[in-house]
Every structure is written in C-alpha cells, then in structure tokens.
CSV table of C-alpha atoms and ligand atoms in Angstrom, one decimal:
chain,number,residue,atom,x,y,z
A,257,MET,CA,-34.2,-75.3,42.4
A,258,MET,CA,-31.9,-74.6,45.3
A,259,GLU,CA,-33.4,-74.2,48.8
A,260,GLY,CA,-34.2,-70.6,49.7
A,261,PHE,CA,-34.6,-69.6,46.1
A,262,SER,CA,-37.9,-68.9,44.3
A,263,SER,CA,-38.7,-68.5,40.6
A,264,VAL,CA,-41.7,-66.3,41.5
A,265,LEU,CA,-40.5,-62.8,40.5
A,266,PRO,CA,-42.1,-59.5,41.5
A,267,GLU,CA,-45.0,-58.0,39.5
A,268,ARG,CA,-43.0,-55.3,37.9
A,269,PHE,CA,-41.5,-57.9,35.6
A,270,LEU,CA,-44.8,-58.2,33.8
A,271,ASP,CA,-44.5,-54.6,32.8
A,272,LEU,CA,-41.0,-55.1,31.7
A,273,LYS,CA,-42.1,-57.9,29.4
A,274,LYS,CA,-44.9,-55.8,28.0
A,275,GLU,CA,-42.6,-52.8,27.5
A,276,LEU,CA,-40.2,-55.0,25.5
A,277,VAL,CA,-42.8,-56.5,23.3
A,278,ASN,CA,-45.3,-53.6,22.9
A,279,ASN,CA,-47.3,-54.5,19.8
A,280,GLY,CA,-48.5,-57.3,17.6
A,281,GLU,CA,-45.8,-56.8,15.0
A,282,ALA,CA,-43.1,-57.2,17.7
A,283,GLN,CA,-44.8,-60.4,18.8
A,284,GLU,CA,-44.8,-61.7,15.3
A,285,ARG,CA,-41.2,-60.9,14.8
A,286,LEU,CA,-40.2,-62.6,18.1
A,287,THR,CA,-42.3,-65.7,17.3
A,288,GLN,CA,-40.6,-66.1,14.0
A,289,ALA,CA,-37.2,-65.6,15.6
A,290,TRP,CA,-38.1,-68.1,18.3
A,291,ASN,CA,-39.0,-70.8,15.7
A,292,GLU,CA,-35.8,-70.2,13.8
A,293,ILE,CA,-33.7,-70.5,17.0
A,294,LEU,CA,-35.4,-73.7,17.9
A,295,ALA,CA,-34.7,-75.2,14.4
A,296,ASN,CA,-31.0,-74.1,14.7
A,297,LEU,CA,-30.7,-75.5,18.2
A,298,GLU,CA,-32.0,-78.8,17.0
A,299,THR,CA,-29.2,-79.1,14.5
A,300,MET,CA,-26.6,-77.6,16.8
A,301,THR,CA,-27.4,-79.8,19.8
A,302,LYS,CA,-27.3,-82.9,17.7
A,303,GLU,CA,-23.9,-82.0,16.3
A,304,ALA,CA,-22.5,-81.2,19.8
A,305,ILE,CA,-23.7,-84.4,21.2
A,306,GLU,CA,-22.2,-86.4,18.3
A,307,THR,CA,-18.9,-84.6,18.3
A,308,GLY,CA,-18.1,-84.4,22.0
A,309,PRO,CA,-15.1,-82.5,23.4
A,310,GLU,CA,-13.6,-82.0,19.9
A,311,ILE,CA,-16.2,-79.4,19.2
A,312,ILE,CA,-14.3,-77.0,21.5
A,313,PRO,CA,-11.7,-75.3,19.4
A,314,GLN,CA,-8.0,-76.0,20.4
A,315,ILE,CA,-5.1,-74.0,19.3
A,316,ASP,CA,-1.4,-73.7,20.2
A,317,PHE,CA,0.0,-70.5,21.8
A,318,SER,CA,2.4,-70.1,18.9
A,319,GLU,CA,-0.5,-69.8,16.4
A,320,ILE,CA,-2.5,-67.0,18.0
A,321,ASP,CA,-1.3,-64.3,15.6
A,322,SER,CA,-1.8,-66.4,12.5
A,323,LEU,CA,-5.2,-68.1,12.8
A,324,SER,CA,-7.3,-68.4,9.7
A,325,SER,CA,-10.5,-66.5,9.6
A,326,GLU,CA,-12.4,-69.8,9.7
A,327,LYS,CA,-10.7,-70.8,12.9
A,328,LEU,CA,-11.4,-67.4,14.4
A,329,ALA,CA,-15.0,-67.5,13.4
A,330,ASP,CA,-15.3,-71.0,15.0
A,331,ILE,CA,-13.7,-69.8,18.3
A,332,LYS,CA,-16.1,-66.8,18.4
A,333,ARG,CA,-19.2,-68.9,17.6
A,334,ARG,CA,-18.3,-71.6,20.2
A,335,GLY,CA,-17.4,-69.0,22.7
A,336,GLY,CA,-14.7,-71.2,24.2
A,337,VAL,CA,-11.1,-72.2,23.4
A,338,VAL,CA,-8.3,-74.3,24.7
A,339,ILE,CA,-4.9,-72.7,24.2
A,340,ARG,CA,-2.0,-75.1,24.4
A,341,ASN,CA,1.5,-74.4,25.8
A,342,VAL,CA,0.9,-70.9,27.0
A,343,VAL,CA,3.5,-71.6,29.7
A,344,ASP,CA,6.2,-74.2,29.7
A,345,ASP,CA,5.3,-77.4,31.5
A,346,ALA,CA,8.2,-77.2,33.8
A,347,GLU,CA,7.3,-73.7,35.0
A,348,ALA,CA,3.6,-74.6,35.4
A,349,LEU,CA,4.6,-77.6,37.5
A,350,ARG,CA,6.9,-75.5,39.6
A,351,TRP,CA,3.9,-73.3,40.3
A,352,THR,CA,1.8,-76.3,41.3
A,353,ASP,CA,4.5,-77.6,43.7
A,354,SER,CA,4.8,-74.2,45.2
A,355,LEU,CA,1.0,-74.0,45.7
A,356,ARG,CA,1.0,-77.4,47.4
A,357,GLU,CA,3.7,-76.3,49.7
A,358,TYR,CA,1.9,-73.1,50.4
A,359,VAL,CA,-1.3,-74.7,51.5
A,360,LYS,CA,0.7,-77.3,53.5
A,361,VAL,CA,2.8,-74.9,55.6
A,362,ASN,CA,0.3,-72.1,56.1
A,363,PRO,CA,-3.1,-72.0,57.9
A,364,VAL,CA,-5.2,-71.3,54.8
A,365,ASP,CA,-8.8,-70.8,54.0
A,366,GLY,CA,-10.3,-73.3,51.7
A,367,LEU,CA,-13.3,-75.6,50.9
A,368,PRO,CA,-14.4,-78.1,51.8
A,369,LEU,CA,-13.2,-77.4,55.4
A,370,ASP,CA,-12.2,-81.0,56.2
A,371,ASN,CA,-10.3,-81.5,52.9
A,372,LYS,CA,-9.4,-78.2,51.4
A,373,GLN,CA,-9.3,-78.1,47.6
A,374,PHE,CA,-10.6,-74.7,46.6
A,375,PHE,CA,-8.5,-72.0,48.2
A,376,MET,CA,-9.5,-68.4,49.2
A,377,LEU,CA,-6.0,-67.2,48.3
A,378,TYR,CA,-5.1,-64.5,45.9
A,379,TRP,CA,-1.5,-63.5,46.4
A,380,THR,CA,0.7,-66.6,46.5
A,381,GLN,CA,3.9,-66.3,44.5
A,382,SER,CA,2.7,-68.8,41.9
A,383,GLN,CA,-0.5,-66.8,41.3
A,384,VAL,CA,1.3,-63.5,41.1
A,385,ARG,CA,3.9,-64.9,38.7
A,386,ALA,CA,1.3,-66.7,36.6
A,387,ARG,CA,-0.9,-63.6,36.1
A,388,SER,CA,2.1,-61.5,35.0
A,389,HIS,CA,3.7,-64.1,32.7
A,390,PRO,CA,4.2,-62.4,29.3
A,391,ASN,CA,2.4,-65.2,27.4
A,392,VAL,CA,-0.6,-65.1,29.7
A,393,LEU,CA,-0.8,-61.4,29.1
A,394,LYS,CA,-0.4,-61.9,25.4
A,395,VAL,CA,-3.3,-64.4,25.4
A,396,SER,CA,-5.4,-62.0,27.4
A,397,THR,CA,-4.8,-59.2,24.8
A,398,TRP,CA,-5.6,-61.6,22.0
A,399,LEU,CA,-8.9,-62.6,23.6
A,400,ASN,CA,-9.8,-59.0,24.4
A,401,THR,CA,-9.2,-58.0,20.8
A,402,LEU,CA,-11.7,-60.6,19.6
A,403,TYR,CA,-14.2,-57.9,20.8
A,404,GLY,CA,-14.8,-54.8,18.9
A,405,ALA,CA,-17.2,-52.0,18.2
A,406,PRO,CA,-19.5,-51.2,15.2
A,407,ASP,CA,-17.5,-49.4,12.6
A,408,GLY,CA,-14.4,-49.8,14.7
A,409,ASN,CA,-15.4,-47.0,17.1
A,410,ILE,CA,-14.0,-48.3,20.3
A,411,PRO,CA,-15.3,-46.1,23.1
A,412,GLU,CA,-13.0,-43.6,24.6
A,413,GLY,CA,-10.8,-44.8,27.4
A,414,VAL,CA,-11.0,-48.4,26.3
A,415,HIS,CA,-7.8,-50.2,25.4
A,416,LEU,CA,-8.4,-53.7,24.2
A,417,ASP,CA,-4.6,-54.2,23.7
A,418,GLN,CA,-3.8,-53.4,27.4
A,419,PRO,CA,-4.7,-56.4,29.5
A,420,LEU,CA,-5.3,-56.0,33.2
A,421,SER,CA,-4.7,-58.7,35.8
A,422,TYR,CA,-7.7,-59.8,37.8
A,423,ALA,CA,-6.8,-61.6,41.0
A,424,ASP,CA,-8.9,-64.7,41.6
A,425,ARG,CA,-8.3,-68.0,43.4
A,426,PHE,CA,-7.0,-71.5,42.5
A,427,ARG,CA,-8.1,-75.1,43.0
A,428,ILE,CA,-6.3,-78.3,43.6
A,429,ARG,CA,-9.2,-80.7,43.2
A,430,HIS,CA,-8.6,-84.3,44.5
A,431,ALA,CA,-9.8,-87.3,42.6
A,432,GLY,CA,-12.9,-89.1,43.8
A,433,GLY,CA,-14.7,-86.3,45.4
A,434,ARG,CA,-18.0,-84.8,44.3
A,435,TRP,CA,-18.6,-81.1,43.6
A,436,ASN,CA,-22.2,-80.2,43.3
A,437,ASP,CA,-22.1,-76.4,43.3
A,438,HIS,CA,-21.2,-75.7,39.7
A,439,LYS,CA,-24.3,-76.7,37.7
A,440,PRO,CA,-24.8,-75.0,34.3
A,441,HIS,CA,-24.9,-71.2,34.7
A,442,ILE,CA,-23.8,-67.9,33.4
A,443,ASP,CA,-21.9,-65.4,35.5
A,444,GLY,CA,-21.8,-61.6,35.4
A,445,GLY,CA,-25.5,-60.6,35.5
A,446,SER,CA,-28.9,-62.2,36.2
A,447,ILE,CA,-32.2,-60.4,35.7
A,448,GLU,CA,-30.0,-57.4,34.7
A,449,ARG,CA,-29.7,-58.9,31.3
A,450,TRP,CA,-33.3,-57.9,30.7
A,451,GLU,CA,-33.9,-55.2,33.3
A,452,ASP,CA,-30.9,-52.9,32.9
A,453,ASP,CA,-31.2,-50.8,29.8
A,454,GLU,CA,-27.5,-50.9,28.9
A,455,PHE,CA,-27.1,-54.6,29.6
A,456,ARG,CA,-30.3,-55.3,27.6
A,457,ASN,CA,-28.8,-53.3,24.7
A,458,CYS,CA,-26.1,-56.0,24.4
A,459,PHE,CA,-29.0,-58.2,23.2
A,460,ALA,CA,-31.0,-55.6,21.3
A,461,GLU,CA,-31.0,-57.5,18.0
A,462,ILE,CA,-32.3,-60.6,19.6
A,463,LEU,CA,-35.1,-58.7,21.2
A,464,GLN,CA,-35.9,-57.2,17.9
A,465,GLY,CA,-36.2,-60.6,16.4
A,466,ASP,CA,-33.0,-60.2,14.3
A,467,TRP,CA,-31.1,-62.7,16.4
A,468,ARG,CA,-28.5,-63.6,13.7
A,469,LYS,CA,-27.3,-60.0,13.8
A,470,HIS,CA,-26.5,-60.4,17.6
A,471,ASN,CA,-22.8,-59.9,18.1
A,472,PRO,CA,-21.6,-61.2,21.5
A,473,TYR,CA,-18.3,-59.5,20.9
A,474,ASN,CA,-19.6,-55.9,20.6
A,475,ILE,CA,-17.9,-54.2,23.6
A,476,THR,CA,-19.9,-50.9,23.4
A,477,ASN,CA,-22.9,-51.8,25.6
A,478,ARG,CA,-20.9,-54.1,27.8
A,479,LEU,CA,-19.0,-51.1,29.3
A,480,ASN,CA,-21.9,-49.5,31.1
A,481,ALA,CA,-24.0,-52.7,31.6
A,482,LYS,CA,-24.9,-53.0,35.2
A,483,SER,CA,-24.4,-56.6,36.0
A,484,SER,CA,-25.5,-56.3,39.6
A,485,LEU,CA,-28.4,-53.9,40.4
A,486,TYR,CA,-29.2,-55.4,43.8
A,487,GLY,CA,-25.8,-55.9,45.4
A,488,ARG,CA,-25.6,-59.7,44.9
A,489,PRO,CA,-22.6,-61.1,46.8
A,490,ASN,CA,-19.6,-62.8,45.3
A,491,GLN,CA,-19.9,-61.1,41.9
A,492,SER,CA,-17.1,-60.0,39.7
A,493,SER,CA,-17.5,-56.2,39.4
A,494,VAL,CA,-15.0,-56.1,36.6
A,495,PHE,CA,-15.9,-56.7,32.9
A,496,ARG,CA,-14.1,-59.8,31.8
A,497,THR,CA,-14.2,-60.6,28.1
A,498,PHE,CA,-13.5,-64.2,28.9
A,499,GLN,CA,-13.3,-66.2,32.1
A,500,GLY,CA,-10.5,-68.6,32.2
A,501,TRP,CA,-7.9,-70.7,33.9
A,502,LEU,CA,-4.4,-72.0,33.6
A,503,ALA,CA,-4.0,-75.7,33.9
A,504,LEU,CA,-1.4,-76.8,36.5
A,505,SER,CA,-2.0,-80.5,35.9
A,506,GLU,CA,-3.0,-83.1,33.4
A,507,THR,CA,-6.8,-83.1,33.4
A,508,GLY,CA,-9.1,-84.8,30.9
A,509,PRO,CA,-12.9,-85.2,30.5
A,510,GLY,CA,-14.3,-87.1,33.5
A,511,GLU,CA,-11.6,-85.7,35.9
A,512,GLY,CA,-13.6,-82.9,37.3
A,513,THR,CA,-13.0,-80.5,34.4
A,514,LEU,CA,-15.0,-77.7,32.9
A,515,LYS,CA,-18.0,-78.1,30.6
A,516,LEU,CA,-19.3,-75.6,28.1
A,517,PHE,CA,-22.4,-75.1,26.0
A,518,PRO,CA,-20.5,-74.7,22.7
A,519,ASP,CA,-22.5,-72.0,20.8
A,520,VAL,CA,-22.7,-68.6,22.4
A,521,LEU,CA,-24.8,-67.0,19.6
A,522,LEU,CA,-27.6,-69.6,19.9
A,523,SER,CA,-27.5,-69.8,23.7
A,524,ASN,CA,-27.8,-66.0,24.0
A,525,ALA,CA,-30.6,-65.9,21.5
A,526,TYR,CA,-32.6,-68.7,23.2
A,527,LEU,CA,-31.9,-67.5,26.7
A,528,ILE,CA,-33.0,-63.9,26.0
A,529,LEU,CA,-36.2,-64.9,24.3
A,530,ARG,CA,-37.1,-67.8,26.6
A,531,PRO,CA,-39.1,-65.6,29.1
A,532,PHE,CA,-41.5,-64.7,26.3
A,533,PHE,CA,-42.5,-68.3,25.4
A,534,ARG,CA,-44.1,-71.2,27.2
A,535,PRO,CA,-45.5,-74.6,26.5
A,536,VAL,CA,-49.1,-74.7,25.2
A,537,GLU,CA,-51.8,-76.3,27.5
A,538,GLN,CA,-52.8,-78.8,24.8
A,539,PRO,CA,-49.7,-80.3,23.2
A,540,VAL,CA,-50.1,-80.8,19.4
A,541,SER,CA,-47.6,-83.7,19.5
A,542,SER,CA,-45.8,-85.9,22.0
A,543,ASP,CA,-42.5,-84.2,21.6
A,544,PRO,CA,-42.1,-81.5,24.3
A,545,LEU,CA,-39.5,-79.7,22.1
A,546,ASP,CA,-41.8,-79.5,19.1
A,547,PRO,CA,-42.0,-75.8,18.2
A,548,GLN,CA,-45.8,-76.2,17.8
A,549,ASN,CA,-46.0,-77.1,21.5
A,550,TRP,CA,-44.8,-73.7,22.4
A,551,LYS,CA,-46.4,-70.3,22.2
A,552,PHE,CA,-45.7,-66.6,22.8
A,553,ASP,CA,-46.9,-65.6,26.3
A,554,ILE,CA,-46.1,-62.6,28.4
A,555,SER,CA,-48.8,-63.0,31.1
A,556,THR,CA,-46.4,-64.2,33.8
A,557,THR,CA,-43.5,-62.7,35.7
A,558,GLU,CA,-41.4,-65.7,35.0
A,559,PHE,CA,-37.9,-65.5,33.7
A,560,PRO,CA,-36.9,-69.2,33.6
A,561,GLY,CA,-33.5,-69.8,35.2
A,562,ILE,CA,-33.7,-66.6,37.2
A,563,TYR,CA,-34.5,-66.8,40.9
A,564,THR,CA,-35.0,-64.5,43.8
A,565,GLY,CA,-32.9,-65.4,46.8
A,566,GLU,CA,-31.3,-64.3,50.0
A,567,GLY,CA,-30.9,-60.6,50.4
A,568,GLY,CA,-33.6,-59.7,47.9
A,569,GLY,CA,-31.4,-60.0,44.9
A,570,PHE,CA,-31.7,-62.1,41.8
A,571,TYR,CA,-29.7,-65.2,40.9
A,572,GLY,CA,-29.0,-67.1,37.7
A,573,PRO,CA,-29.2,-67.6,34.9
A,574,ARG,CA,-29.1,-71.2,35.9
A,575,LEU,CA,-30.0,-73.5,33.1
A,576,SER,CA,-31.5,-77.0,33.2
A,577,SER,CA,-33.5,-79.3,31.1
A,578,ALA,CA,-36.6,-78.0,32.9
A,579,THR,CA,-36.0,-74.3,32.4
A,580,HIS,CA,-34.3,-74.4,28.9
A,581,PRO,CA,-35.4,-77.7,27.4
A,582,HIS,CA,-34.4,-76.9,23.8
A,583,MET,CA,-30.7,-76.5,24.8
A,584,ARG,CA,-30.7,-80.2,25.9
A,585,ILE,CA,-28.4,-79.1,28.7
A,586,ASP,CA,-27.9,-82.6,30.2
A,587,GLU,CA,-26.5,-84.0,27.0
A,588,VAL,CA,-25.0,-80.9,25.3
A,589,MET,CA,-22.8,-79.5,28.1
A,590,THR,CA,-19.4,-80.6,26.7
A,591,SER,CA,-16.3,-81.3,28.7
A,592,ILE,CA,-13.3,-79.5,27.4
A,593,PRO,CA,-10.6,-81.7,25.8
A,594,LYS,CA,-7.8,-82.9,27.9
A,595,VAL,CA,-5.4,-80.2,29.1
A,596,TRP,CA,-1.8,-80.4,30.3
A,597,PRO,CA,0.2,-78.2,32.6
A,598,GLY,CA,0.7,-74.8,31.0
A,599,ASP,CA,-2.4,-75.0,28.8
A,600,MET,CA,-5.2,-72.4,29.3
A,601,VAL,CA,-8.9,-72.5,28.7
A,602,PHE,CA,-11.2,-69.6,28.2
A,603,TRP,CA,-14.9,-69.1,27.8
A,604,HIS,CA,-16.8,-65.9,26.7
A,605,CYS,CA,-18.6,-64.1,29.6
A,606,ASP,CA,-22.0,-65.2,28.2
A,607,VAL,CA,-21.2,-68.8,27.8
A,608,VAL,CA,-23.1,-71.4,29.9
A,609,HIS,CA,-20.6,-73.4,31.9
A,610,SER,CA,-20.5,-76.0,34.6
A,611,VAL,CA,-18.0,-78.2,36.4
A,612,GLU,CA,-18.1,-82.0,36.2
A,613,PRO,CA,-19.5,-83.1,39.5
A,614,GLU,CA,-17.4,-86.3,39.5
A,615,HIS,CA,-13.7,-86.6,39.3
A,616,VAL,CA,-13.1,-90.3,38.4
A,617,GLY,CA,-9.4,-89.8,37.6
A,618,LYS,CA,-6.5,-90.6,39.8
A,619,ASN,CA,-4.7,-87.3,40.1
A,620,ASP,CA,-5.4,-83.9,41.4
A,621,SER,CA,-6.9,-81.4,38.9
A,622,ALA,CA,-5.3,-78.1,39.6
A,623,ALA,CA,-5.8,-74.7,38.0
A,624,ILE,CA,-5.3,-71.0,38.7
A,625,TYR,CA,-8.3,-68.8,37.6
A,626,ILE,CA,-7.1,-66.1,35.3
A,627,PRO,CA,-9.7,-64.2,33.2
A,628,ALA,CA,-9.1,-61.9,30.2
A,629,VAL,CA,-9.8,-58.3,31.3
A,630,PRO,CA,-9.4,-55.2,29.1
A,631,SER,CA,-8.4,-51.8,30.2
A,632,THR,CA,-11.6,-49.8,30.6
A,633,PRO,CA,-12.3,-46.8,32.9
A,634,ALA,CA,-14.3,-49.0,35.4
A,635,ASN,CA,-11.8,-51.9,35.3
A,636,ARG,CA,-8.9,-49.5,35.9
A,637,GLU,CA,-10.8,-48.1,38.9
A,638,TYR,CA,-11.1,-51.6,40.3
A,639,LEU,CA,-7.5,-52.3,39.5
A,640,GLU,CA,-6.3,-49.5,41.8
A,641,ARG,CA,-8.3,-51.0,44.7
A,642,GLN,CA,-7.0,-54.4,43.8
A,643,ARG,CA,-3.5,-53.1,43.9
A,644,GLN,CA,-4.0,-51.7,47.3
A,645,ALA,CA,-5.3,-55.1,48.5
A,646,PHE,CA,-2.2,-56.8,47.0
A,647,LEU,CA,0.1,-54.5,48.9
A,648,ARG,CA,-1.8,-55.2,52.1
A,649,GLY,CA,-2.1,-58.9,51.4
A,650,VAL,CA,-5.8,-58.9,51.9
A,651,PRO,CA,-8.5,-60.3,49.5
A,652,PRO,CA,-9.3,-58.2,46.4
A,653,PRO,CA,-12.4,-56.0,46.6
A,654,ASP,CA,-14.7,-58.5,44.8
A,655,PHE,CA,-14.1,-61.3,47.3
A,656,PRO,CA,-15.2,-61.9,50.9
A,657,GLN,CA,-13.2,-59.5,53.1
A,658,VAL,CA,-11.1,-60.1,56.3
A,659,LYS,CA,-11.1,-58.1,59.5
A,660,ASP,CA,-7.6,-56.8,59.0
A,661,GLU,CA,-4.1,-57.7,57.6
A,662,SER,CA,-3.5,-60.2,60.3
A,663,GLU,CA,-6.3,-62.4,58.8
A,664,GLY,CA,-5.0,-61.9,55.3
A,665,GLU,CA,-2.1,-63.6,53.5
A,666,LYS,CA,0.8,-61.4,54.8
A,667,PRO,CA,1.5,-63.6,57.8
A,668,HIS,CA,2.0,-66.6,55.4
A,669,GLN,CA,5.2,-67.9,53.9
A,670,GLY,CA,5.5,-67.9,50.1
A,671,ASN,CA,3.6,-64.8,49.1
A,672,GLY,CA,4.1,-63.0,45.9
A,673,VAL,CA,5.9,-59.6,46.1
A,674,VAL,CA,6.1,-56.7,43.8
A,675,SER,CA,9.4,-58.0,42.4
A,676,ASP,CA,7.6,-61.2,41.2
A,677,ILE,CA,5.7,-59.1,38.7
A,678,SER,CA,7.3,-59.0,35.3
A,679,GLY,CA,7.6,-56.0,33.0
A,680,ASP,CA,4.2,-56.0,31.3
A,681,GLY,CA,2.7,-57.4,34.4
A,682,ARG,CA,3.5,-54.2,36.3
A,683,ARG,CA,1.1,-52.2,34.1
A,684,ALA,CA,-1.5,-55.0,34.2
A,685,MET,CA,-1.4,-54.9,38.0
A,686,GLY,CA,-1.7,-51.1,38.1
A,687,PHE,CA,1.9,-50.3,39.1
A,688,GLU,CA,2.5,-48.2,36.0
A,689,VAL,CA,0.1,-45.6,34.7
A,690,SER,CA,-1.4,-46.9,31.5
A,691,VAL,CA,-2.1,-44.7,28.4
A,692,GLY,CA,-5.8,-44.4,29.0
A,693,ALA,CA,-5.7,-43.6,32.7
B,164,FE2,FE1,-19.1,-69.6,36.8
C-alpha cells in the first residue's frame, strides 16, 4: 500500500454492503456466482499466462469495418485491442520529431524533473494533428459503437458515431529508466463503483449473481455514473469508452509498454464481488486460491483495492496479488504485442492496466494519449470548456491548471492552431455544432 493511504474505510460502508445483500437468498446467489467466477478465472488465468501477448487481439485499420463476429466478440471480451497502421509511419515519425524538437526548444513541464519524459503538454502541433486525423477519429467511432443499449435504445443526446477529441498528454520514455507509478489499476471511479447508484447499476447483474449477463458495453448507466463523488484530483471527468494511445515509436514487450488484464467480463465480475468474500480462518486446503478457503462475509468495511487517501477521497481500484489473489495479477498482466509508429492501442474503461516498470530496450518509447470519447451531453459540456482552454493555450479543465496564459503553452514555439484541425476534427474539437448539441 502506498504511504498516506489506508484500506480502513468508514463505517457507512458496512451498511452499503448489507443493503446490497439484504437476505439469505441474495447471499446464496452471490456465493454461487463467486464460485463460478473463481472456476472461470482459474481457466482464464492459465490460458493468459500460457499465451502471452498474443492473447491481446490485433487488427489492421483497413479491417475495422469487416471484422468477423468472432473477432469482435474476442475484442469485447478481452477489453483491449491493438490496431495497426491507423496513421502512416512517415507521418507518425514526423509527429515524433516535432515533439522532440518542441521539448528541446521550449521550457516545458515534465516528469521526472531532471530527465523529462512525461510531458504536461496538450496543444503541440503533433497532438492537435494526431487527434484530428481522420483515421484516428474513425477508430474512435468504431470503438464507441462497440457500446450499445438494451433493445438498441441509445439514450437521447448520445451519438456514438460522433467522436469527440479529448486532449491529454504524451510521453517519450527513455530506455533504462524505472517507472513505478503505474501498477495495476482501473481509472474512472473508485468506491463509486459500489457507492453511486448509477455507477453500481453498470454492474447490476453481477450484484444479482447473474454475472454472465453483465455487459461492460451497455452505455445506459455509464452516462450518469458519478465516477468522482469526493473531488479526487487528476480524474478524467469525461466518459471515455476506451483509453488509448497512438504509438510514435517501435515498442515491444519489455520496453516499458502497457500491460492489460485480458478479460474485462471476468475482472469486473470478480472485482465487484470481492468485497463480499474473504479467506476462512481455518483453511481447508493448502491452496490459498481454493474456493473452499473463501467465504461470504460482510462484517467489515473493507473493499479490497480501495483506499482512503489525501483530501478525504477514495483511491483505486488498485489490484495486487494480496487484494485480488484469484486474478494472479503478477503473472497475468500481459504486455501488449509489439507496436510500430502509427499503430494504436486501446483498452476498455474498466480494464485493469499497468505500465511495465522497466524499459530494457534501446530506444525511446513514445506515444500520444488519445482515448475514444463519444458525444454525450456531459462530454459536450466538457468539450466546450476544453475548446476554450485550447484557444487560450492553457491545460484542459481535467488537468492541473496554471496561473494564467503566460504559464501555459502559448509562449512556446510549435503549438497547434485551429487550422491544424482537419474537417471532422473540427466537430470533434467543438468548433462546429454537432447534431445533438
Ligand atoms: Fe491508468
């Protein structure tokens, strides 16, 4: 556990657990579901460890409109995908060169301070052009439309076919260094997954014991889910169907790349039920993962992987072999297959992900963070504020702010300007009123 964080949660979470499992029948259903999930995890984790990076689906950009239903089902189950050749290699490499130049000639914010590799920059020309590249927007639409609603009733004001641009940062990670800050975790909501009524509804079937019916791609409850009830800092306030990045360099497993837990249905099912179960006092067998060594228990406030921290908010889920043993996190977190400049990688917003702490390769691993964001009322509202930030050259609303424009990016050389934004990109950036606005 990180310093300053505690797994002791307030008493009210006892009541929440009791409210969610309010009778013996519910307990019985959850116990049965739990045992099924453990059995499925045993098979799945074995397969993932044996298969390695190849378990993460890989497709080519040219295929996205003609994928077989089996391939689509595989991508949805894994919750992650590598998409090859979204952007031409030459163009991606031009963007890399331009970013290198930008951070060389300008006094930029980045981490670590003595050897900057992760940059607090949002509006360089490379980023602005990358986000509005027609293929990047097409990929975003395709990912958004993997989501749907029961009976096809997409809520009013939601346009899955109208992608929005979300301005985030980029990295140029050097070989040899160690990054320890990206251990296995899920973004976009902590205790809120259980505590907020709407967010919890995303997992209703799991909490009813009917975990196989859980659909991580049902957009309905995501829209009003409150992912941050306590003002946790550095949170995306936008609903992203998938987080993602565009590769600007050749980066393979071992070179500081992304790792995923490649089964979003099972990880959601296990994560959501985990607070209701704990190891028995007297183990029946020597295997700590043996289902018989676990039992239903709601007598504690614990939500494993969720922590209270600075500012009174809640942090996590952070997953480890201690908090979520049946996921065999240490072995199962799978590096994505090797990527080349112009490839993109995406992972569903519930997917457990981490970054390899070591980079044992020889070359920089560079990427621009670009998630898939659908047009929804709340996202459009953010987009307008983000557009204003772009025009002022200051960080977007979700990120640490600066005192005024003089501390932003405007004084730098090599910024993106409105004319760098291509046709479809103009709408995605909020420069043209969209249908649903
Ligand atoms: Fe993350």
